mmCIF file of C-alpha atoms in Angstrom:
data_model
loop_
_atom_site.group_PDB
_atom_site.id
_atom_site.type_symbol
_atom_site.label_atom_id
_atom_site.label_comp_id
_atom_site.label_asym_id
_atom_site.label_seq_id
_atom_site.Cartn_x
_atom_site.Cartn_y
_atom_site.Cartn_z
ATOM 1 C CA UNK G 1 0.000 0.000 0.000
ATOM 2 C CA UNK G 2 2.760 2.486 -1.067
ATOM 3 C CA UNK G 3 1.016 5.898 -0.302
ATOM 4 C CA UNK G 4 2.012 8.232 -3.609
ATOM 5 C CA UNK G 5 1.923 11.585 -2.038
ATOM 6 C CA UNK G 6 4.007 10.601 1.169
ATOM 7 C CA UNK G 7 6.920 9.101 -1.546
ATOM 8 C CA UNK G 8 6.585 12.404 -3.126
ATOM 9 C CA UNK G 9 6.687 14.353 0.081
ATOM 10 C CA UNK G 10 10.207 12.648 0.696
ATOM 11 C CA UNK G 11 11.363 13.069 -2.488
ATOM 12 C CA UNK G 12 10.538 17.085 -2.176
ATOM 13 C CA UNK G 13 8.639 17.241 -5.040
ATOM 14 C CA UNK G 14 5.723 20.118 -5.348
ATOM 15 C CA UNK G 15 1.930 18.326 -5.174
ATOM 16 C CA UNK G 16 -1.005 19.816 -6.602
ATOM 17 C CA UNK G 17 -4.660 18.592 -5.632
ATOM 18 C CA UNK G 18 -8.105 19.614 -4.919
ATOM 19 C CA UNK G 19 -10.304 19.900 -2.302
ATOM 20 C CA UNK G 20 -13.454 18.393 -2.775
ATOM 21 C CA UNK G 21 -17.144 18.851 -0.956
ATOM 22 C CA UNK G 22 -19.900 17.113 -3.367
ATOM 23 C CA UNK G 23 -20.648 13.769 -3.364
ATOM 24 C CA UNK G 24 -19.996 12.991 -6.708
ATOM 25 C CA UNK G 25 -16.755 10.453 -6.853
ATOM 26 C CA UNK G 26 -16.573 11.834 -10.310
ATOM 27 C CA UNK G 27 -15.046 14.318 -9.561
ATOM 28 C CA UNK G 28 -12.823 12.889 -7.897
ATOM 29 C CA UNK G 29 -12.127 10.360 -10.957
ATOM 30 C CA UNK G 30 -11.618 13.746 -12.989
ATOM 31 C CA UNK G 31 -8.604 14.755 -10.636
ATOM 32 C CA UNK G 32 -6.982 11.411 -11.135
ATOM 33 C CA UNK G 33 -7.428 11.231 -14.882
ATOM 34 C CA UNK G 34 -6.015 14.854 -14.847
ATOM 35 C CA UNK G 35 -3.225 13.629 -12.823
ATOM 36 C CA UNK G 36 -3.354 15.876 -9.949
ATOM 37 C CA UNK G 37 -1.439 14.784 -7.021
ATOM 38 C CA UNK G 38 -3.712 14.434 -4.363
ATOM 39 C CA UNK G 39 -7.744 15.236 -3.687
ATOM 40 C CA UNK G 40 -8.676 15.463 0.271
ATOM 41 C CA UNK G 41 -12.302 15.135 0.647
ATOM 42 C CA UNK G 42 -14.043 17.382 3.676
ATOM 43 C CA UNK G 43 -15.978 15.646 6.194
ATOM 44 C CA UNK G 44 -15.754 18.532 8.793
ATOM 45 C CA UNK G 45 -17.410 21.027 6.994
ATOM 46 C CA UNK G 46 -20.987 20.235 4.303
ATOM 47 C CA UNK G 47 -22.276 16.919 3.874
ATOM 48 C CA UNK G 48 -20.565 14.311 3.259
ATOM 49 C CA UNK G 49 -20.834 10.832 5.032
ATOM 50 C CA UNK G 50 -18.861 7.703 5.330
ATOM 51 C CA UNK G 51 -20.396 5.578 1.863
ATOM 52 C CA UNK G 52 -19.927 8.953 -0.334
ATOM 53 C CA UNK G 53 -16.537 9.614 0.885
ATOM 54 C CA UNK G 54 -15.528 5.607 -0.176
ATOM 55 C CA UNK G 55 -16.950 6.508 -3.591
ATOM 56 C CA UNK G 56 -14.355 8.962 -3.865
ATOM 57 C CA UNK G 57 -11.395 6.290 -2.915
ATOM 58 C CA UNK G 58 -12.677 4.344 -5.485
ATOM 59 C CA UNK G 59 -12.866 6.687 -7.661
ATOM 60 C CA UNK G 60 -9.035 6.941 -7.237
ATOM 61 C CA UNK G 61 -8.100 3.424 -7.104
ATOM 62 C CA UNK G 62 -5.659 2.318 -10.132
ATOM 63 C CA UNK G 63 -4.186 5.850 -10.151
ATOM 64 C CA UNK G 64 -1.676 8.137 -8.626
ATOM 65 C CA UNK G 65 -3.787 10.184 -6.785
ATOM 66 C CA UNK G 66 -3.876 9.918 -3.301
ATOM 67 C CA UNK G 67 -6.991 10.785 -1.078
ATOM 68 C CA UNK G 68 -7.153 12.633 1.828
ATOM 69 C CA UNK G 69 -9.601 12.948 4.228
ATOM 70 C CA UNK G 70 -10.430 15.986 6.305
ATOM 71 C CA UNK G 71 -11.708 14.294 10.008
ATOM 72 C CA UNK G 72 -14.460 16.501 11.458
ATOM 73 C CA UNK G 73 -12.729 16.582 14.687
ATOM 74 C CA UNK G 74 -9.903 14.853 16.659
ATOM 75 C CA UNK G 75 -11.662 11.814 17.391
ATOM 76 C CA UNK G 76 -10.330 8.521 17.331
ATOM 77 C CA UNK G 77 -13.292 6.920 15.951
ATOM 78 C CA UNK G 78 -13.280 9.880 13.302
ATOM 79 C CA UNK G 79 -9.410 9.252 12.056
ATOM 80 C CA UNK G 80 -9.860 5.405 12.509
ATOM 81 C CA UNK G 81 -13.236 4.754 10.418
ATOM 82 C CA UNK G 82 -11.522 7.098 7.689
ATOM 83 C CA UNK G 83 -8.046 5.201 7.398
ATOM 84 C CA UNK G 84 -10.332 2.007 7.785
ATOM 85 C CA UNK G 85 -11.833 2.461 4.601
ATOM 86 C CA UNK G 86 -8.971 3.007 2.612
ATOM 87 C CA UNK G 87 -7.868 6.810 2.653
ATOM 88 C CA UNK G 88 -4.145 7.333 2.078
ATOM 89 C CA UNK G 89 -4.185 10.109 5.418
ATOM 90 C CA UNK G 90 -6.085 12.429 7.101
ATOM 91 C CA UNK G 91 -6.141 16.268 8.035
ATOM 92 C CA UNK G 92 -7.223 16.728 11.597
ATOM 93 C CA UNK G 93 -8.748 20.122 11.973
ATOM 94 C CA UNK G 94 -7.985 22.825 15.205
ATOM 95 C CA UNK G 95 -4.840 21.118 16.600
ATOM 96 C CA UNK G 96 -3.597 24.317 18.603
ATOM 97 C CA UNK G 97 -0.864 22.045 20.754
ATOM 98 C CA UNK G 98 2.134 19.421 20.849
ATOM 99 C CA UNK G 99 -0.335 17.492 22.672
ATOM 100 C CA UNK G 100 -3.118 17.336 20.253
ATOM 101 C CA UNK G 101 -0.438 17.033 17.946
ATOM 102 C CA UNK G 102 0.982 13.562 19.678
ATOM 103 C CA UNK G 103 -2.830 12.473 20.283
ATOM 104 C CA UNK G 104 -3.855 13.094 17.041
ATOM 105 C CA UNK G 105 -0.644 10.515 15.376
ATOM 106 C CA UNK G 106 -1.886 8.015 17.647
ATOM 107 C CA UNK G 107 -4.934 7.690 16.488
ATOM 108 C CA UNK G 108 -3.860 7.416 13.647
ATOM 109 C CA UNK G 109 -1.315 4.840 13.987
ATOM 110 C CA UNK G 110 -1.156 0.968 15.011
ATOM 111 C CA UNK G 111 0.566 -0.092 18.244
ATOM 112 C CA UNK G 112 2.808 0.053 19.473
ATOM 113 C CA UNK G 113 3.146 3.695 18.073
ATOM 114 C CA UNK G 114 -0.234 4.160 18.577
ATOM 115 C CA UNK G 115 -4.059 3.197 19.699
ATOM 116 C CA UNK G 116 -5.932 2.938 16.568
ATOM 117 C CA UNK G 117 -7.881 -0.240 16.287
ATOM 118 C CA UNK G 118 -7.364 -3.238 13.809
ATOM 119 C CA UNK G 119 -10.495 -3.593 11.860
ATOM 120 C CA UNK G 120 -11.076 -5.660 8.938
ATOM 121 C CA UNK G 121 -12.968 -2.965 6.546
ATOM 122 C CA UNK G 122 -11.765 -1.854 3.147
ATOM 123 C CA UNK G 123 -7.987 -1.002 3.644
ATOM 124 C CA UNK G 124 -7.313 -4.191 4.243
ATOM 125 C CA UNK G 125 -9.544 -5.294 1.816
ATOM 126 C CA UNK G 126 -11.503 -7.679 4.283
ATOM 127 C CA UNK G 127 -9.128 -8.871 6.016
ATOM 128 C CA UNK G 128 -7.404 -10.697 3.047
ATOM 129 C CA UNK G 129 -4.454 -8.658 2.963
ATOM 130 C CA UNK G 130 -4.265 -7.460 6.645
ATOM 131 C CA UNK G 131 -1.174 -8.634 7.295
ATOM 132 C CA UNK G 132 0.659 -7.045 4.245
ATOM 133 C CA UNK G 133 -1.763 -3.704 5.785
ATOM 134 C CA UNK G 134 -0.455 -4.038 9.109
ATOM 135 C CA UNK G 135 3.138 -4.100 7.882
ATOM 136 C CA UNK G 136 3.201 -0.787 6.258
ATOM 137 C CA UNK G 137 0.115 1.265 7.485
ATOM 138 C CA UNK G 138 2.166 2.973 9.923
ATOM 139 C CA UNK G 139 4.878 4.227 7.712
ATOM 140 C CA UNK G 140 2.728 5.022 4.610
ATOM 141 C CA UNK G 141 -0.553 7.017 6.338
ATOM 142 C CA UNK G 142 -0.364 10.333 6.495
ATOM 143 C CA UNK G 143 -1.893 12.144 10.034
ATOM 144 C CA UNK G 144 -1.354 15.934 8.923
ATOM 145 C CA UNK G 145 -2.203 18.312 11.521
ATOM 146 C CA UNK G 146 -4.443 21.250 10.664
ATOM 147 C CA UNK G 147 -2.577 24.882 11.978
ATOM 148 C CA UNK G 148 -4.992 27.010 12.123
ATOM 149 C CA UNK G 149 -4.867 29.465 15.189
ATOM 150 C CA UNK G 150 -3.107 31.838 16.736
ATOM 151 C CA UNK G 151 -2.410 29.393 19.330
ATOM 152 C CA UNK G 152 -1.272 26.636 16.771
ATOM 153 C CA UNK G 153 1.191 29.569 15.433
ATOM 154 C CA UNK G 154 2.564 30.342 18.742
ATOM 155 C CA UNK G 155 2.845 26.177 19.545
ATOM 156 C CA UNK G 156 4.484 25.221 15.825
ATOM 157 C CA UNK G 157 7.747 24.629 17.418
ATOM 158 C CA UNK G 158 6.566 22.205 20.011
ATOM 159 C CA UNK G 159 3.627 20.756 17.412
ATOM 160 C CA UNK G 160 6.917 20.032 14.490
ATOM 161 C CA UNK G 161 8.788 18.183 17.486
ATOM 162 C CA UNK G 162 6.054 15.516 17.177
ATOM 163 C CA UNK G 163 7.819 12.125 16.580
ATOM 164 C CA UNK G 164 6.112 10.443 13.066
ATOM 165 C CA UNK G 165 4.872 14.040 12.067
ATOM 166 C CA UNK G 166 5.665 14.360 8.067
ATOM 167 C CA UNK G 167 2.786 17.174 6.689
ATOM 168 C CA UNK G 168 0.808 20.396 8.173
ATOM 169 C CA UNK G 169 -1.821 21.873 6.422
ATOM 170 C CA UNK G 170 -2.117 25.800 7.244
ATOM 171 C CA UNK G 171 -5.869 27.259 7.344
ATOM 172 C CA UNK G 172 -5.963 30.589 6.782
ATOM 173 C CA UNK G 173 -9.544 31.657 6.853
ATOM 174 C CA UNK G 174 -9.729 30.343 10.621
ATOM 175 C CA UNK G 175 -5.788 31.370 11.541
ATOM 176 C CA UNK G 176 -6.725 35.234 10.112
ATOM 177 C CA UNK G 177 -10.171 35.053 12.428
ATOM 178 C CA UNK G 178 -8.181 33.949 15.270
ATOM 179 C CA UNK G 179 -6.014 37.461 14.930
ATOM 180 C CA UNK G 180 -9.104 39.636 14.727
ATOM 181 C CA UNK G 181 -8.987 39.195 10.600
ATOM 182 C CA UNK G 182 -11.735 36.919 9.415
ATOM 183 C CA UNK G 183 -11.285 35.859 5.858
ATOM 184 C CA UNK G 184 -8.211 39.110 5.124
ATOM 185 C CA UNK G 185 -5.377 36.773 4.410
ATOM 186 C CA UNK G 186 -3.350 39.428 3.622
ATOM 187 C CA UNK G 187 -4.373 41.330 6.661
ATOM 188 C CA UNK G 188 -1.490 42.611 8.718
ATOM 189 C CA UNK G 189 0.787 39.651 10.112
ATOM 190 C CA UNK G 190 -0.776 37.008 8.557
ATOM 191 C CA UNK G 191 1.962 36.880 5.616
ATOM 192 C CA UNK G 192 4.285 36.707 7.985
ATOM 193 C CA UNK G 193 2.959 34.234 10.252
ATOM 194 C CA UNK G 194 2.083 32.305 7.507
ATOM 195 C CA UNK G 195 5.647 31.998 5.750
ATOM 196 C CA UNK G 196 7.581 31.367 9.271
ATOM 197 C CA UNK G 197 5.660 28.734 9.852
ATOM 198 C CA UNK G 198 5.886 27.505 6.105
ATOM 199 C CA UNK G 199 9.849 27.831 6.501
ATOM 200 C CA UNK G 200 9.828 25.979 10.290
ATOM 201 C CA UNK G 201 8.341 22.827 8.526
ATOM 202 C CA UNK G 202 10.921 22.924 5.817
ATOM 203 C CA UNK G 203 13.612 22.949 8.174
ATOM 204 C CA UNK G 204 12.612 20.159 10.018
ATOM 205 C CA UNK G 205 11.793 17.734 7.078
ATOM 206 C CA UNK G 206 7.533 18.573 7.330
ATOM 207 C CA UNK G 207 5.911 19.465 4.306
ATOM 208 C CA UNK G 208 3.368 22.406 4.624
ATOM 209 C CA UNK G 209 0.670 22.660 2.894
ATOM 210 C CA UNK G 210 -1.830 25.337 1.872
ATOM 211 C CA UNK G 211 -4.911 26.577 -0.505
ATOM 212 C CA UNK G 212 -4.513 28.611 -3.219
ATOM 213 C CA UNK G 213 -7.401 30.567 -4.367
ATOM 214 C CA UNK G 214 -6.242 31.106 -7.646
ATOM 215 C CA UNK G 215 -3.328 30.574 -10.209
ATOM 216 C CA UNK G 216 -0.905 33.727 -9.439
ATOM 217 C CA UNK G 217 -1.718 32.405 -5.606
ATOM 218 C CA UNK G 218 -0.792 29.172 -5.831
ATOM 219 C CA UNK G 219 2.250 30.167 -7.962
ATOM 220 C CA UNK G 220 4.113 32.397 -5.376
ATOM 221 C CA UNK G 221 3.033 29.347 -2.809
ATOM 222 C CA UNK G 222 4.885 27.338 -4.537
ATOM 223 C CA UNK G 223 7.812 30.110 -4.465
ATOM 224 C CA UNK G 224 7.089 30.512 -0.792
ATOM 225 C CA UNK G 225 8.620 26.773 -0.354
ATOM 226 C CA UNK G 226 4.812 25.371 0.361
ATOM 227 C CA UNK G 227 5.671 21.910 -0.637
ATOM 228 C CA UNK G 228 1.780 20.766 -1.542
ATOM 229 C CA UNK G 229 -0.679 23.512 -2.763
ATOM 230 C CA UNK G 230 -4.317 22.986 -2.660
ATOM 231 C CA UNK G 231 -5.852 24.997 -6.827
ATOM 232 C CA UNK G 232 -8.925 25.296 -5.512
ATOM 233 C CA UNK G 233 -12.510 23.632 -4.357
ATOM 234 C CA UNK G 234 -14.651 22.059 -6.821
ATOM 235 C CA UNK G 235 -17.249 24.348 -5.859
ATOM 236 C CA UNK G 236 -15.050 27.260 -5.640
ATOM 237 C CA UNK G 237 -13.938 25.891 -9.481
ATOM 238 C CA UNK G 238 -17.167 25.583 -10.968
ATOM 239 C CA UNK G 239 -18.373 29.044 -9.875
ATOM 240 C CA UNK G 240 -15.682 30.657 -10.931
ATOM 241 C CA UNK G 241 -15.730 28.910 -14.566
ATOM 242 C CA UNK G 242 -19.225 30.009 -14.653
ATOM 243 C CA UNK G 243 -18.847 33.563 -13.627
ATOM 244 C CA UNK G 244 -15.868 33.770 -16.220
ATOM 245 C CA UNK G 245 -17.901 32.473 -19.303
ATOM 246 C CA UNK G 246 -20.944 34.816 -17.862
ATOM 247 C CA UNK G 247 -18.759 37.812 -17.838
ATOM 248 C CA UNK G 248 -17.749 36.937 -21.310
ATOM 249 C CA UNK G 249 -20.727 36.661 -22.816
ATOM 250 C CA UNK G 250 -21.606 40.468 -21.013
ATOM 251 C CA UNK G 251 -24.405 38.653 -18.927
ATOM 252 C CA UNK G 252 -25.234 40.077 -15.507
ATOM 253 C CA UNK G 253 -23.598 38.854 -12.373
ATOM 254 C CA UNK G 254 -26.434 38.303 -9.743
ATOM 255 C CA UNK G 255 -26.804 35.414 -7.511
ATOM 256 C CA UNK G 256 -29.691 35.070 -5.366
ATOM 257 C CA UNK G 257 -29.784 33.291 -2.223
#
């Protein structure tokens, strides 16, 4: 079970995905077939339950693309029934310490690293390759801490010390709220907060991660060092595309709620 975007992570190569909120695992079989690095699917924030977000991993199966799930909360049961079911890591949203940090990897890992159960669901395919599973789950899943406070800023040295710890995602609508700043990513600090603790994870071997909400964006992320870049939402994608071909064709922009 070689994870994709973990062997690319070591070999400090730039990933592109998506981040995905419908149910549709087409989408999902789009990103593949385009070749993007990675899709994480969002379970903490919309709709999405357990059977939609498998439709997704399936979707991927065969390909390159590695899934991600974002957990709605750190909750063993939450990283555990994810991982279960096949998904190459998870983001765990809100961890503000070194503590949730450590909790968070062992839930997400096998003893005698961790506490997350054996079960005999999809990622080991039934139970028919569990012990192949076993082997190499704890190396190849990702647990990828979501920084996204002010508090998570001013704990990133203690959070990168985690033992195991090889990706953080950075939120920045929630980080810039948390500094008085909702949704101003630009606002002032938040540059600056975000790059030190882009260039923190470099230096100690972590690859950061971040969304870009568009193309100049996700270009001077990738200058920035930001080793995976998130291009956008496929909601956030298909509204734009719309608005675009709207604007071109000199028809009015005006949504109603």
């Amino acid at each position: 079970m070689p994870n994709p975007l973990r062997q690319k992570f070591r070999n400090k190569q730039t990933c592109y995905g998506l981040w995905v909120s419908l149910e549709s695992p087409t989408i999902t079989e789009i990103a593949a077939t385009l070749g993007l690095d990675w899709v994480c699917i969002d379970t903490e924030h919309g709709h999405l339950d357990y059977k939609e977000v498998i439709d997704h991993l399936r979707a991927a199966r065969g390909s390159d693309t590695a899934v991600i799930v974002r957990v709605p909360e750190l909750q063993v049961t939450m990283l555990k029934r994810a991982l279960d079911i096949g998904a190459h890591g998870v983001i765990v949203p809100a961890i503000n310490t070194a503590e949730e940090a450590e909790s968070a990897i062992q839930y997400g890992k096998y003893p005698p690293r961790g506490v997350r159960g054996i079960g005999g669901e999809r990622a080991v395919r039934w139970g028919i390759f569990s012990q192949e599973y076993l082997k190499e789950a704890n190396e190849e899943t990702l647990v990828i801490p979501l920084i996204e406070s002010r508090t998570a800023v001013e704990n990133i040295d203690a959070i990168l010390e985690t033992p195991n710890l090889e990706a953080i995602y950075l939120g920045l609508a929630d980080m810039s709220a948390s500094y008085g700043y909702p949704g101003q990513w630009d606002a002032p600090g938040i540059p600056e907060h975000t790059q030190t603790v882009c260039q923190k994870a470099l230096a100690k071997g972590i690859a950061p991660g971040i969304l870009a909400r568009n193309p100049a964006e996700a270009k001077a992320r990738t200058a920035q060092g930001f080793q995976w870049v998130c291009l956008g939402s496929d909601t956030g994608i298909l509204i734009d595309g719309v608005k675009e071909r709207m604007a071109a064709l000199g028809l009015p922009f005006a949504p109603r709620y």
